[in-house]
Short mmCIF file of C-alpha atoms and ligand atoms in Angstrom, two decimals:
data_model
loop_
_atom_site.label_atom_id
_atom_site.label_comp_id
_atom_site.label_asym_id
_atom_site.label_seq_id
_atom_site.Cartn_x
_atom_site.Cartn_y
_atom_site.Cartn_z
CA UNK G 27 18.26 8.05 2.08
CA UNK G 28 18.28 7.29 5.78
CA UNK G 29 16.97 4.67 8.12
CA UNK G 30 13.20 4.59 8.47
CA UNK G 31 11.78 6.74 11.19
CA UNK G 32 9.78 4.47 13.48
CA UNK G 33 6.85 6.06 15.31
CA UNK G 34 5.32 3.82 17.97
CA UNK G 35 1.74 4.77 18.80
CA UNK G 36 -0.68 3.42 21.37
CA UNK G 37 -3.24 1.78 19.14
CA UNK G 38 -4.95 1.72 15.75
CA UNK G 39 -6.93 4.88 16.53
CA UNK G 40 -3.81 6.88 17.27
CA UNK G 41 -2.16 5.36 14.21
CA UNK G 42 -4.95 6.74 12.05
CA UNK G 43 -4.51 10.25 13.45
CA UNK G 44 -0.70 10.26 13.29
CA UNK G 45 -0.70 8.87 9.77
CA UNK G 46 -3.27 11.51 8.74
CA UNK G 47 -0.88 14.21 9.96
CA UNK G 48 1.97 12.72 7.93
CA UNK G 49 -0.14 12.42 4.78
CA UNK G 50 -1.60 15.90 5.17
CA UNK G 51 1.91 17.34 5.51
CA UNK G 52 3.16 15.41 2.48
CA UNK G 53 0.28 16.63 0.33
CA UNK G 54 0.59 20.19 1.64
CA UNK G 55 4.19 20.27 0.44
CA UNK G 56 3.31 18.66 -2.93
CA UNK G 57 -0.31 19.54 -3.76
CA UNK G 58 -0.32 17.67 -7.09
CA UNK G 59 1.11 14.58 -5.41
CA UNK G 60 0.93 11.11 -6.90
CA UNK G 61 -0.27 8.90 -4.08
CA UNK G 62 -0.37 5.13 -3.79
CA UNK G 63 -3.15 4.27 -1.32
CA UNK G 64 -2.94 0.65 -0.15
CA UNK G 65 -6.13 -1.20 0.52
CA UNK G 66 -6.26 -3.71 3.37
CA UNK G 67 -7.65 -2.98 6.80
CA UNK G 68 -4.75 -1.07 8.29
CA UNK G 69 -5.11 2.31 6.49
CA UNK G 70 -8.90 2.58 6.79
CA UNK G 71 -8.86 4.86 9.84
CA UNK G 72 -6.29 7.05 8.15
CA UNK G 73 -8.54 7.42 5.09
CA UNK G 74 -11.52 8.27 7.28
CA UNK G 75 -9.48 11.04 8.94
CA UNK G 76 -8.36 12.38 5.57
CA UNK G 77 -11.94 12.43 4.32
CA UNK G 78 -13.08 14.31 7.45
CA UNK G 79 -10.28 16.86 7.02
CA UNK G 80 -11.17 17.36 3.37
CA UNK G 81 -14.82 17.76 4.29
CA UNK G 82 -13.84 20.38 6.88
CA UNK G 83 -11.89 22.28 4.23
CA UNK G 84 -8.52 21.61 5.89
CA UNK G 85 -7.09 19.69 3.06
CA UNK G 86 -7.42 19.80 -0.74
CA UNK G 87 -7.21 16.61 -2.74
CA UNK G 88 -8.40 18.01 -6.09
CA UNK G 89 -4.95 17.96 -7.72
CA UNK G 90 -3.91 14.59 -6.25
CA UNK G 91 -3.38 11.59 -8.55
CA UNK G 92 -4.09 8.16 -7.08
CA UNK G 93 -1.99 5.24 -8.32
CA UNK G 94 -3.32 1.74 -7.78
CA UNK G 95 -1.04 -0.57 -5.80
CA UNK G 96 -2.38 -4.05 -6.48
CA UNK G 97 -5.34 -5.96 -7.86
CA UNK G 98 -6.62 -9.51 -8.04
CA UNK G 99 -6.80 -11.14 -11.45
CA UNK G 100 -9.81 -12.95 -12.87
CA UNK G 101 -12.61 -10.83 -11.39
CA UNK G 102 -15.30 -8.93 -13.26
CA UNK G 103 -15.16 -5.15 -12.80
CA UNK G 104 -18.42 -5.34 -10.89
CA UNK G 105 -17.20 -8.04 -8.49
CA UNK G 106 -17.46 -7.02 -4.81
CA UNK G 107 -13.90 -8.26 -4.23
CA UNK G 108 -11.92 -6.01 -6.58
CA UNK G 109 -9.25 -3.99 -4.80
CA UNK G 110 -10.07 -1.12 -7.14
CA UNK G 111 -13.58 -1.15 -5.69
CA UNK G 112 -12.15 -1.08 -2.17
CA UNK G 113 -9.83 1.80 -3.09
CA UNK G 114 -12.76 3.59 -4.69
CA UNK G 115 -15.02 3.26 -1.62
CA UNK G 116 -12.35 4.04 0.96
CA UNK G 117 -10.13 6.60 -0.77
CA UNK G 118 -11.23 7.91 -4.16
CA UNK G 119 -14.85 8.72 -3.39
CA UNK G 120 -14.36 10.07 0.16
CA UNK G 121 -11.52 12.27 -1.11
CA UNK G 122 -13.35 13.26 -4.32
CA UNK G 123 -10.53 12.17 -6.60
CA UNK G 124 -11.80 12.34 -10.17
CA UNK G 125 -11.59 9.31 -12.48
CA UNK G 126 -9.11 11.04 -14.75
CA UNK G 127 -6.76 11.38 -11.79
CA UNK G 128 -6.53 7.65 -11.16
CA UNK G 129 -3.87 5.42 -12.68
CA UNK G 130 -4.98 1.81 -12.71
CA UNK G 131 -2.94 -1.33 -13.13
CA UNK G 132 -3.28 -3.30 -16.36
CA UNK G 133 -5.71 -6.21 -16.15
CA UNK G 134 -6.36 -7.19 -19.75
CA UNK G 135 -4.60 -8.53 -22.81
CA UNK G 136 -1.02 -9.75 -22.73
CA UNK G 137 -0.24 -8.86 -19.16
CA UNK G 138 3.53 -9.32 -19.40
CA UNK G 139 3.59 -6.78 -22.20
CA UNK G 140 1.08 -4.52 -20.47
CA UNK G 141 3.10 -4.53 -17.24
CA UNK G 142 6.28 -3.68 -19.16
CA UNK G 143 4.44 -0.79 -20.84
CA UNK G 144 3.11 0.31 -17.45
CA UNK G 145 6.65 0.38 -16.04
CA UNK G 146 7.98 2.34 -19.01
CA UNK G 147 5.21 4.87 -18.51
CA UNK G 148 5.95 4.99 -14.78
CA UNK G 149 9.62 5.75 -15.50
CA UNK G 150 8.66 8.73 -17.66
CA UNK G 151 6.33 10.10 -14.98
CA UNK G 152 9.05 10.02 -12.33
CA UNK G 153 8.88 8.76 -8.76
CA UNK G 154 5.66 8.36 -6.82
CA UNK G 155 5.38 11.22 -4.33
CA UNK G 156 3.74 9.32 -1.49
CA UNK G 157 3.22 5.58 -0.99
CA UNK G 158 0.86 4.62 1.82
CA UNK G 159 1.54 0.94 2.45
CA UNK G 160 0.49 -1.88 4.72
CA UNK G 161 2.60 -4.87 5.69
CA UNK G 162 1.69 -8.43 4.74
CA UNK G 163 2.15 -11.09 7.39
CA UNK G 164 4.79 -12.60 5.12
CA UNK G 165 6.54 -9.25 4.60
CA UNK G 166 4.93 -8.37 1.27
CA UNK G 167 4.31 -4.83 0.07
CA UNK G 168 1.33 -4.62 -2.27
CA UNK G 169 1.38 -8.13 -3.67
CA UNK G 170 5.16 -8.30 -3.96
CA UNK G 171 5.24 -11.74 -2.43
CA UNK G 172 8.46 -13.23 -1.09
CA UNK G 173 10.85 -13.63 -2.75
CA UNK G 174 10.74 -10.19 -4.37
CA UNK G 175 13.94 -8.29 -5.06
CA UNK G 176 14.29 -4.55 -4.76
CA UNK G 177 14.17 -4.16 -8.56
CA UNK G 178 11.08 -6.34 -9.01
CA UNK G 179 8.93 -4.83 -11.77
CA UNK G 180 5.19 -4.48 -12.03
CA UNK G 181 3.98 -7.98 -12.81
CA UNK G 182 1.52 -10.76 -12.29
CA UNK G 183 2.04 -12.95 -9.23
CA UNK G 184 0.68 -16.10 -7.64
CA UNK G 185 -0.56 -15.34 -4.16
CA UNK G 186 1.05 -17.34 -1.37
CA UNK G 187 -1.02 -19.56 0.94
CA UNK G 188 -0.33 -17.08 3.78
CA UNK G 189 -1.66 -14.16 1.77
CA UNK G 190 -4.73 -16.10 0.67
CA UNK G 191 -5.41 -17.00 4.31
CA UNK G 192 -4.98 -13.36 5.39
CA UNK G 193 -7.16 -12.04 2.55
CA UNK G 194 -9.90 -14.56 3.35
CA UNK G 195 -10.76 -12.27 6.24
CA UNK G 196 -11.81 -9.58 3.77
CA UNK G 197 -14.15 -11.65 1.61
CA UNK G 198 -15.35 -14.72 3.52
CA UNK G 199 -13.32 -17.86 3.06
CA UNK G 200 -10.08 -18.78 1.33
CA UNK G 201 -12.15 -20.01 -1.63
CA UNK G 202 -13.31 -16.42 -2.10
CA UNK G 203 -9.76 -15.14 -2.59
CA UNK G 204 -8.40 -15.10 -6.15
CA UNK G 205 -5.09 -16.92 -6.46
CA UNK G 206 -3.44 -14.52 -8.91
CA UNK G 207 -2.86 -10.79 -8.83
CA UNK G 208 -1.00 -7.93 -10.41
CA UNK G 209 1.17 -5.69 -8.28
CA UNK G 210 3.08 -2.49 -8.72
CA UNK G 211 6.74 -3.50 -8.60
CA UNK G 212 9.06 -3.04 -5.66
CA UNK G 213 11.23 -0.74 -7.76
CA UNK G 214 8.52 1.94 -7.83
CA UNK G 215 7.61 1.63 -4.16
CA UNK G 216 11.26 1.88 -3.12
CA UNK G 217 11.76 4.94 -5.34
CA UNK G 218 8.84 6.85 -3.79
CA UNK G 219 9.78 10.25 -2.38
CA UNK G 220 7.88 9.49 0.82
CA UNK G 221 6.73 6.13 2.15
CA UNK G 222 4.39 5.74 5.10
CA UNK G 223 4.21 2.11 6.23
CA UNK G 224 1.39 1.32 8.64
CA UNK G 225 1.47 -1.69 10.94
CA UNK G 226 -1.04 -2.67 13.59
CA UNK G 227 -1.86 -5.68 15.72
CA UNK G 228 -0.05 -8.50 17.42
CA UNK G 229 -0.28 -10.70 14.34
CA UNK G 230 2.20 -8.37 12.65
CA UNK G 231 4.68 -8.26 15.54
CA UNK G 232 7.06 -10.91 14.29
CA UNK G 233 7.13 -9.67 10.71
CA UNK G 234 7.43 -6.01 11.78
CA UNK G 235 10.62 -6.77 13.70
CA UNK G 236 12.00 -9.00 10.97
CA UNK G 237 11.33 -6.35 8.34
CA UNK G 238 12.84 -3.51 10.33
CA UNK G 239 15.61 -5.24 12.25
CA UNK G 240 16.40 -8.55 10.51
CA UNK G 241 18.46 -9.23 7.40
CA UNK G 242 17.53 -7.16 4.35
CA UNK G 243 16.58 -9.37 1.40
CA UNK G 244 13.94 -10.75 -0.96
CA UNK G 245 12.50 -13.14 1.61
CA UNK G 246 11.09 -10.12 3.46
CA UNK G 247 10.34 -7.61 0.68
CA UNK G 248 9.45 -4.87 3.18
CA UNK G 249 12.98 -5.04 4.59
CA UNK G 250 14.15 -3.19 1.45
CA UNK G 251 12.43 -0.08 2.79
CA UNK G 252 15.55 0.32 4.92
CA UNK G 253 17.47 0.98 1.69
CA UNK G 254 14.80 3.07 0.00
CA UNK G 255 15.80 6.34 -1.62
CA UNK G 256 13.05 8.49 -0.13
CA UNK G 257 11.90 9.36 3.34
CA UNK G 258 10.38 6.32 5.04
CA UNK G 259 8.23 6.55 8.15
CA UNK G 260 6.84 3.46 9.84
CA UNK G 261 3.88 4.04 12.12
CA UNK G 262 3.39 0.98 14.28
CA UNK G 263 1.13 0.40 17.24
CA UNK G 264 2.20 -1.16 20.54
CA UNK G 265 0.46 -4.42 19.78
CA UNK G 266 2.65 -4.80 16.71
CA UNK G 267 5.87 -3.43 18.19
CA UNK G 268 5.87 -4.24 21.90
CA UNK G 269 6.76 -1.86 24.69
CA UNK G 270 10.42 -1.27 24.03
C1 GLP Y 302 -2.80 -7.29 1.52
C2 GLP Y 302 -2.59 -6.28 0.37
C3 GLP Y 302 -1.67 -5.17 0.76
C4 GLP Y 302 -1.97 -4.79 2.19
C5 GLP Y 302 -1.50 -5.90 3.09
C6 GLP Y 302 -1.85 -5.73 4.55
O1 GLP Y 302 -2.67 -8.61 1.07
N1 GLP Y 302 -2.14 -6.84 -0.85
O2 GLP Y 302 -1.80 -4.10 -0.14
O3 GLP Y 302 -1.29 -3.60 2.48
O4 GLP Y 302 -1.90 -7.16 2.60
O5 GLP Y 302 -3.24 -5.84 4.73
P1 GLP Y 302 -3.97 -5.46 6.10
O6 GLP Y 302 -3.81 -4.00 6.27
O7 GLP Y 302 -5.41 -5.86 5.92
O8 GLP Y 302 -3.27 -6.24 7.18
#
């Protein structure tokens, strides 16, 4: 455990390249890595770089297992808004990760029970090797909405008005954003061997500083990354961090 390494880069393009170097190194050292690939806009350039490197034969993703971070509730599998669909288009397909190497979140049946079972299974598999995360404007990781403690389990959540407003940008309007979701718990993200947190844009400036420099606590779930057990690197662009 140590403080997060903070890498300030010029812009979102450089962030994609720098993050691709970090992810390539992490997978080179653990070829059969379990990887949590966040959706959201921030990691898309990173995933495009990874796909190009794989295509060029620089990088092998065949043994990688992808572990889903979060998902809306109440959507049909075929709905254009599923986060699984977004992960599939941006990460699984471009990196040729086979279906049997994907661990999805529970979406059916008694979800409290299914999430407990998911967490028990997660414990037996051991820590995630690499979590690629974005930062919510309210400090969430995945859909671990504030307040979320460091031990928060995998569970269903109500999305906050701020998250619904932010997610409206993906799908159209706020009415297009489901109000409930399931998220991998904080406990698994904080136990990851390596975490790469990606932050871009001026809209994230306030929350980036609060998460990395303010009080650590459930009101800013991402602040717990400063107490995480693994190696945490934050790649942040100047718009999100400022010039200092
Ligand atoms: C979303 C997702 C997160 C994502 C974050 C940042 O609500 N639940 O998984 O990392 O918020 O999204 P973006 O990268 O689009 O700013």
